[in-house]
Short mmCIF file of C-alpha atoms and ligand atoms in Angstrom, two decimals:
data_model
loop_
_atom_site.label_atom_id
_atom_site.label_comp_id
_atom_site.label_asym_id
_atom_site.label_seq_id
_atom_site.Cartn_x
_atom_site.Cartn_y
_atom_site.Cartn_z
CA MET A 1 -18.99 8.73 -8.77
CA SER A 2 -16.80 5.90 -8.65
CA SER A 3 -14.76 3.12 -6.97
CA THR A 4 -11.00 3.52 -7.25
CA VAL A 5 -8.13 0.43 -6.16
CA VAL A 6 -4.74 1.60 -4.90
CA VAL A 7 -2.21 -1.31 -5.16
CA GLY A 8 1.43 -1.94 -4.96
CA GLY A 9 3.22 -3.02 -8.30
CA PHE A 10 6.51 -4.34 -7.04
CA PHE A 11 7.65 -5.22 -3.26
CA GLY A 12 5.48 -2.96 -1.46
CA ASP A 13 7.15 0.08 0.05
CA GLU A 14 6.32 1.88 -3.39
CA GLY A 15 4.83 5.14 -1.88
CA LYS A 16 1.15 3.98 -1.59
CA GLY A 17 0.33 5.76 1.18
CA LYS A 18 1.33 9.33 -0.01
CA ILE A 19 -0.46 8.34 -3.22
CA ILE A 20 -3.67 7.27 -0.94
CA SER A 21 -3.68 10.46 0.91
CA TYR A 22 -3.39 12.86 -1.91
CA LEU A 23 -6.43 10.91 -3.51
CA ALA A 24 -8.24 10.88 -0.23
CA ILE A 25 -8.18 14.96 -0.08
CA LYS A 26 -8.26 15.45 -3.91
CA ASP A 27 -11.16 13.20 -4.95
CA ASN A 28 -12.96 13.61 -1.52
CA PRO A 29 -14.24 10.18 -1.12
CA LYS A 30 -16.79 9.13 1.21
CA ILE A 31 -15.03 5.94 2.34
CA ILE A 32 -11.31 4.90 2.53
CA VAL A 33 -11.44 1.45 2.80
CA ARG A 34 -8.48 -0.60 3.54
CA GLY A 35 -7.71 -4.30 2.41
CA GLY A 36 -4.43 -6.54 2.54
CA ALA A 37 -2.42 -8.51 5.25
CA GLY A 38 -2.48 -6.40 8.74
CA PRO A 39 0.05 -4.56 10.48
CA ASN A 40 3.13 -5.74 8.63
CA ALA A 41 2.21 -2.87 6.61
CA GLY A 42 4.06 0.73 6.94
CA HIS A 43 3.25 3.84 4.99
CA THR A 44 4.74 6.99 5.62
CA ILE A 45 2.88 10.56 4.94
CA ARG A 46 4.12 13.86 5.00
CA ASP A 47 1.84 16.78 5.62
CA GLY A 48 3.42 19.72 5.84
CA ASP A 49 5.98 19.26 8.52
CA LYS A 50 3.86 16.59 10.34
CA THR A 51 5.41 12.69 9.13
CA TYR A 52 2.89 10.39 10.32
CA LYS A 53 3.87 6.60 10.24
CA VAL A 54 1.13 4.32 10.03
CA ARG A 55 0.83 0.48 10.00
CA MET A 56 -3.26 -0.17 10.69
CA LEU A 57 -5.27 2.64 10.17
CA PRO A 58 -6.05 3.26 6.22
CA SER A 59 -3.44 6.34 5.03
CA GLY A 60 -6.65 8.32 3.60
CA PHE A 61 -7.47 9.94 7.30
CA LEU A 62 -5.54 12.88 6.70
CA ASN A 63 -9.55 13.86 4.83
CA LYS A 64 -11.40 14.28 7.95
CA THR A 65 -14.65 14.39 6.81
CA ALA A 66 -14.26 10.68 5.17
CA LYS A 67 -14.71 7.33 7.00
CA VAL A 68 -12.00 5.29 7.22
CA MET A 69 -12.55 1.67 7.31
CA ILE A 70 -10.71 -1.75 7.80
CA GLY A 71 -11.81 -4.94 5.40
CA PRO A 72 -13.38 -8.62 7.25
CA GLY A 73 -9.89 -9.46 5.07
CA VAL A 74 -7.65 -7.78 7.37
CA VAL A 75 -6.03 -9.05 10.81
CA ILE A 76 -5.63 -6.48 13.52
CA ASN A 77 -3.34 -5.74 16.19
CA PRO A 78 -5.91 -3.66 18.66
CA SER A 79 -3.31 -1.97 20.55
CA VAL A 80 -1.66 -0.97 17.42
CA LEU A 81 -5.09 0.46 16.05
CA LEU A 82 -6.35 2.08 19.45
CA LYS A 83 -3.04 3.84 19.37
CA GLU A 84 -3.14 4.82 15.95
CA ILE A 85 -6.76 6.17 16.12
CA GLN A 86 -5.94 8.30 19.08
CA ASP A 87 -2.77 9.45 17.66
CA PHE A 88 -3.80 10.40 14.09
CA ASP A 89 -7.13 12.02 15.59
CA ALA A 90 -9.43 9.76 13.86
CA SER A 91 -11.73 8.80 16.74
CA GLY A 92 -15.29 8.56 15.55
CA ARG A 93 -14.59 8.06 12.16
CA ALA A 94 -12.31 4.54 11.71
CA PHE A 95 -14.19 1.61 11.36
CA ILE A 96 -13.51 -2.11 11.09
CA ASP A 97 -15.68 -4.87 10.20
CA LYS A 98 -16.22 -7.63 12.63
CA HIS A 99 -14.92 -10.39 10.81
CA CYS A 100 -11.52 -8.74 11.10
CA GLY A 101 -8.87 -11.51 12.55
CA ILE A 102 -7.04 -10.46 15.57
CA ILE A 103 -3.42 -10.68 16.35
CA GLU A 104 -2.64 -12.05 19.85
CA GLU A 105 0.62 -12.14 21.87
CA SER A 106 1.09 -15.54 20.49
CA HIS A 107 1.45 -14.40 16.74
CA LEU A 108 3.51 -11.90 17.84
CA LEU A 109 5.84 -14.74 19.44
CA ARG A 110 5.58 -17.16 16.78
CA ASP A 111 6.64 -14.30 14.07
CA SER A 112 9.44 -13.53 16.19
CA LYS A 113 11.30 -16.54 15.76
CA GLY A 114 12.25 -19.53 13.34
CA GLU A 115 11.32 -20.30 9.56
CA LEU A 116 9.25 -16.98 9.14
CA LYS A 117 11.92 -14.74 10.75
CA GLU A 118 15.15 -15.73 9.82
CA LYS A 119 14.37 -17.42 6.13
CA ILE A 120 11.62 -15.02 4.86
CA GLY A 121 12.84 -12.38 6.80
CA SER A 122 8.97 -11.42 8.22
CA THR A 123 8.18 -8.15 9.61
CA GLY A 124 7.80 -10.06 12.73
CA SER A 125 4.09 -8.18 13.33
CA GLY A 126 2.25 -11.39 13.95
CA THR A 127 0.42 -11.27 10.67
CA GLY A 128 1.28 -14.54 8.73
CA PRO A 129 0.48 -16.54 12.04
CA ALA A 130 -2.83 -15.10 12.52
CA ASN A 131 -3.73 -15.81 8.96
CA ALA A 132 -2.28 -19.25 9.44
CA ASP A 133 -4.54 -19.42 12.31
CA ARG A 134 -7.46 -17.88 10.73
CA ALA A 135 -7.11 -20.91 7.75
CA MET A 136 -7.34 -23.24 10.66
CA ARG A 137 -10.72 -21.76 11.71
CA ILE A 138 -8.97 -21.16 14.98
CA LEU A 139 -8.57 -16.92 14.95
CA LYS A 140 -10.40 -14.68 17.26
CA LEU A 141 -12.21 -12.41 14.89
CA ALA A 142 -13.00 -8.57 16.02
CA LYS A 143 -16.35 -9.13 17.25
CA ASP A 144 -15.29 -11.30 20.28
CA ILE A 145 -13.39 -8.30 21.41
CA ASP A 146 -14.75 -6.14 23.97
CA SER A 147 -12.34 -3.10 23.17
CA LEU A 148 -13.19 -2.96 19.53
CA SER A 149 -17.17 -2.99 20.20
CA SER A 150 -17.37 0.51 19.14
CA LEU A 151 -15.72 0.19 15.58
CA ILE A 152 -17.23 -2.35 14.18
CA VAL A 153 -19.70 -1.87 11.42
CA ASP A 154 -20.80 -3.99 8.23
CA VAL A 155 -17.87 -2.51 5.75
CA PRO A 156 -19.19 -4.44 2.81
CA GLU A 157 -22.52 -3.41 3.51
CA GLU A 158 -21.44 0.15 3.78
CA ILE A 159 -18.90 0.48 0.61
CA ASN A 160 -21.49 -1.27 -1.86
CA THR A 161 -24.11 1.71 -0.23
CA ALA A 162 -22.01 4.17 -0.57
CA LEU A 163 -21.44 2.97 -4.52
CA SER A 164 -25.13 2.82 -5.04
CA LEU A 165 -25.38 6.40 -3.86
CA ASN A 166 -23.37 7.51 -6.19
CA GLN A 167 -20.23 8.28 -4.04
CA ASN A 168 -16.87 7.56 -4.34
CA VAL A 169 -14.96 4.70 -2.48
CA LEU A 170 -11.05 4.42 -2.31
CA VAL A 171 -9.66 1.12 -1.63
CA GLU A 172 -6.66 1.02 -0.18
CA GLY A 173 -4.02 -1.95 -0.75
CA THR A 174 -0.81 -2.83 1.28
CA GLN A 175 2.42 -4.38 0.46
CA GLY A 176 3.13 -5.28 -3.14
CA THR A 177 1.82 -7.88 -6.39
CA PHE A 178 5.32 -9.71 -5.68
CA LEU A 179 4.62 -10.26 -2.31
CA SER A 180 1.65 -11.82 -2.99
CA LEU A 181 0.97 -15.29 -1.37
CA TRP A 182 -0.26 -16.60 -5.08
CA HIS A 183 1.79 -14.53 -7.72
CA GLY A 184 4.84 -13.36 -5.62
CA THR A 185 8.12 -14.73 -5.15
CA TYR A 186 6.89 -17.80 -2.84
CA PRO A 187 8.01 -18.74 -0.29
CA PHE A 188 9.30 -15.15 0.31
CA VAL A 189 6.03 -13.40 0.15
CA THR A 190 3.37 -12.31 2.85
CA SER A 191 0.44 -14.26 4.02
CA LYS A 192 -2.34 -13.54 1.57
CA ASP A 193 -2.87 -12.40 -2.13
CA VAL A 194 -2.29 -8.64 -2.07
CA THR A 195 -3.07 -8.09 -5.76
CA ALA A 196 -6.13 -5.89 -6.67
CA SER A 197 -8.30 -8.97 -6.87
CA GLY A 198 -7.22 -9.86 -3.23
CA ILE A 199 -7.93 -6.54 -1.96
CA CYS A 200 -11.19 -6.28 -3.09
CA ALA A 201 -11.95 -9.41 -1.93
CA ASP A 202 -10.66 -8.46 1.59
CA VAL A 203 -13.37 -5.49 1.51
CA GLY A 204 -16.03 -6.91 -0.14
CA LEU A 205 -16.03 -5.49 -3.37
CA GLY A 206 -17.22 -7.41 -6.31
CA PRO A 207 -15.10 -7.51 -9.56
CA LYS A 208 -17.99 -5.50 -11.47
CA LYS A 209 -17.87 -3.00 -9.02
CA VAL A 210 -14.23 -1.55 -9.71
CA ASP A 211 -13.61 1.14 -11.60
CA GLU A 212 -10.37 2.26 -11.39
CA VAL A 213 -7.13 0.09 -10.79
CA ILE A 214 -4.07 2.34 -10.05
CA VAL A 215 -0.63 0.48 -9.82
CA VAL A 216 2.12 2.47 -7.91
CA PHE A 217 5.61 1.86 -8.65
CA LYS A 218 8.68 3.52 -7.36
CA ALA A 219 10.48 5.01 -9.91
CA TYR A 220 13.03 2.47 -8.78
CA VAL A 221 12.40 -0.95 -7.29
CA THR A 222 13.69 -1.80 -3.36
CA ARG A 223 12.72 -5.04 -1.36
CA VAL A 224 12.89 -5.39 2.41
CA GLY A 225 13.76 -8.86 4.13
CA THR A 226 14.80 -11.85 1.80
CA GLY A 227 13.84 -13.25 -1.55
CA PRO A 228 15.02 -12.88 -5.22
CA LEU A 229 15.40 -8.99 -6.51
CA SER A 230 16.87 -9.15 -10.09
CA LYS A 231 19.97 -6.88 -10.91
CA GLU A 232 20.09 -5.72 -7.26
CA LEU A 233 22.59 -2.99 -6.90
CA SER A 234 25.15 -3.02 -3.99
CA LEU A 235 24.30 -1.29 -0.69
CA GLU A 236 27.27 1.53 -1.50
CA GLU A 237 25.73 1.64 -5.10
CA ALA A 238 22.51 2.24 -3.75
CA GLU A 239 23.47 4.77 -1.24
CA ARG A 240 25.34 6.81 -4.24
CA LYS A 241 22.13 6.82 -6.36
CA GLY A 242 20.34 8.01 -3.05
CA TRP A 243 18.20 4.86 -3.18
CA SER A 244 19.08 3.74 0.26
CA GLU A 245 15.73 3.63 2.19
CA PHE A 246 14.63 1.84 5.95
CA GLY A 247 11.52 0.16 6.09
CA THR A 248 8.65 1.93 8.25
CA VAL A 249 7.97 -1.07 10.37
CA THR A 250 11.20 -2.65 10.63
CA GLY A 251 13.63 -0.29 10.42
CA ARG A 252 15.60 -2.34 8.07
CA GLN A 253 17.45 -1.26 5.09
CA ARG A 254 16.07 -1.76 1.96
CA ARG A 255 17.70 -3.68 -0.87
CA ALA A 256 17.55 -1.43 -4.57
CA ALA A 257 17.60 -2.10 -8.25
CA ASP A 258 16.69 -0.10 -11.50
CA PHE A 259 13.14 0.36 -12.28
CA ASP A 260 12.32 -3.47 -13.71
CA PHE A 261 9.83 -3.09 -16.93
CA ASP A 262 9.51 -7.30 -16.73
CA LEU A 263 7.73 -6.82 -13.20
CA ALA A 264 5.90 -3.60 -14.37
CA ARG A 265 4.52 -5.76 -17.28
CA ARG A 266 3.01 -8.67 -15.05
CA ALA A 267 1.91 -6.37 -12.19
CA ILE A 268 -0.14 -4.57 -14.72
CA MET A 269 -1.65 -7.57 -16.15
CA LEU A 270 -2.33 -9.34 -12.86
CA ASN A 271 -3.83 -6.33 -11.36
CA SER A 272 -5.79 -5.07 -14.40
CA ALA A 273 -4.27 -1.68 -13.70
CA THR A 274 -6.08 1.31 -15.49
CA GLN A 275 -3.35 3.82 -14.42
CA ILE A 276 0.28 4.13 -13.17
CA SER A 277 1.02 5.98 -10.51
CA ILE A 278 5.16 6.77 -10.41
CA THR A 279 6.32 7.90 -7.03
CA LYS A 280 9.99 9.33 -6.40
CA LEU A 281 10.32 10.97 -9.89
CA ASP A 282 12.58 13.52 -7.51
CA VAL A 283 15.00 10.61 -6.43
CA LEU A 284 15.68 9.97 -9.80
CA PHE A 285 15.98 13.24 -11.04
CA PRO A 286 16.62 16.10 -8.57
CA ASN A 287 15.25 19.04 -10.92
CA CYS A 288 12.06 17.60 -10.69
CA ALA A 289 11.87 17.97 -6.94
CA GLY A 290 8.70 19.40 -5.88
CA LYS A 291 7.17 20.14 -9.49
CA THR A 292 3.30 20.18 -9.87
CA SER A 293 2.88 19.82 -13.40
CA PHE A 294 4.07 17.64 -16.34
CA GLU A 295 5.11 20.39 -18.47
CA GLU A 296 8.07 21.60 -15.76
CA LEU A 297 9.69 18.16 -15.83
CA SER A 298 13.00 18.01 -17.66
CA ILE A 299 13.28 16.14 -20.91
CA ASP A 300 14.68 13.25 -19.22
CA ALA A 301 12.01 13.04 -16.82
CA LYS A 302 9.77 13.18 -19.22
CA SER A 303 10.74 10.70 -21.55
CA PHE A 304 11.30 8.37 -18.55
CA ILE A 305 7.66 8.71 -18.08
CA LYS A 306 6.68 8.32 -21.56
CA ASN A 307 8.97 5.06 -22.09
CA ILE A 308 6.79 3.71 -18.96
CA GLU A 309 3.84 4.66 -20.87
CA GLU A 310 5.05 3.17 -23.74
CA LYS A 311 6.39 -0.28 -22.63
CA LEU A 312 3.25 -0.61 -20.52
CA ASN A 313 0.61 0.74 -22.82
CA THR A 314 -1.37 2.26 -19.69
CA PRO A 315 -0.89 5.86 -18.81
CA VAL A 316 1.03 7.33 -16.20
CA THR A 317 -1.61 9.96 -14.32
CA ILE A 318 -0.07 10.61 -10.81
CA ILE A 319 3.66 11.22 -10.68
CA GLY A 320 5.33 12.20 -7.04
CA THR A 321 7.77 14.55 -6.81
CA GLY A 322 8.50 14.61 -3.35
CA PRO A 323 7.18 13.24 0.33
CA ASN A 324 4.71 15.99 0.86
CA VAL A 325 0.89 15.02 0.06
CA ASN A 326 1.08 18.03 -2.25
CA GLU A 327 4.35 17.34 -4.69
CA ILE A 328 2.18 14.96 -6.87
CA ILE A 329 1.46 15.83 -10.61
CA ASP A 330 -2.12 14.63 -11.02
CA ARG A 331 -2.80 14.45 -15.12
CA ARG A 332 -6.21 13.04 -14.88
CA LYS A 333 -8.74 14.59 -16.78
P1 LIG B 1 5.38 -10.74 6.98
O1 LIG B 1 4.00 -10.36 6.00
O2 LIG B 1 5.52 -10.06 7.89
O3 LIG B 1 5.30 -12.00 6.68
O4 LIG B 1 6.65 -10.90 5.69
C1 LIG B 1 6.65 -11.68 4.72
C2 LIG B 1 7.66 -10.82 3.88
O5 LIG B 1 6.91 -9.43 3.13
C3 LIG B 1 9.32 -10.01 4.41
O6 LIG B 1 9.67 -10.11 3.26
C4 LIG B 1 8.65 -9.03 4.74
O7 LIG B 1 9.80 -8.26 4.46
C5 LIG B 1 7.64 -8.69 3.44
N1 LIG B 1 6.49 -7.59 3.75
C6 LIG B 1 5.35 -8.05 4.33
N2 LIG B 1 4.81 -6.39 4.62
C7 LIG B 1 5.36 -5.54 3.83
C8 LIG B 1 5.41 -3.96 3.49
O8 LIG B 1 4.20 -3.65 3.84
N3 LIG B 1 6.21 -3.33 2.87
C9 LIG B 1 7.56 -4.09 2.37
N4 LIG B 1 7.61 -5.53 2.61
C10 LIG B 1 6.75 -6.15 3.47
MG1 LIG B 2 5.55 0.32 3.39
#
């Protein structure tokens, strides 16, 4: 019975949503709790013929017996959250902390123009301006909003109690290591730290209560918005490789590059990763599509994974081989 923290290792969009939904079903945690910035995050999850795009609700909502929670460090857009709870049938099992910050119309407005939009290429979701107002101590919190009152619980208390009762807790990060306000490619970053330590602080989990940290890397690197991307491919080249993707929140085309070992090594260090998850292996090696055991992988795909394990000195435990929640190789004991 333990806590597992899942974070992105590159620039977000590594496919955390799908990995988290798999773990939420497989490990059956009592609570799945989300840290991170806010509704600037977008997770796409496919279950059978259903595709879910979530921005606020934790990606673990497919497990209907678990509680899903949002930690006090996260800023919330109430209308986005309430709509997702309804659309994804999470009513009665979705909760937030009273100290979650609140995005208002003015934040959306400030995020839709000027420096943030034009220079940084922000998602326009109001997340950055809301976090700025929180630093100024003028942001409204969830406890000030009537429409949210039935969702409020003490999130840190809930998760720490669950752990003391030997129950599993899954902590869900958003964005990726190099979008961190502290450790990323400043100023082309999001408005908070989004490494494992930051995500844990967001939900109220102390450093000695963390058992596993899974850093998720896509089999190649993508980045949406502006900011440096080492060895960036041309859009044509990315398209030719089948790496051309579009953002869940903004619909913008993602820029792409090869798997970057320098970034990955640093992400392992910053997050104190105990395990690695590699997603979209089937995009790199189409003959791996839908495979569920390591033995079934082609020689090339196996050596790609083994090379990552050797160079990063960390086991690759969970491998995504397709968009569906079940298209996973799980090598954990
Ligand atoms: P903001 O977080 O909306 O202020 O955007 C700042 C930068 O982070 C922009 O380059 C965004 O494209 C990027 N960003 C923020 N959230 C995500 C995410 O969840 N996935 C990918 N990029 C993101
Ligand atoms: Mg995303």
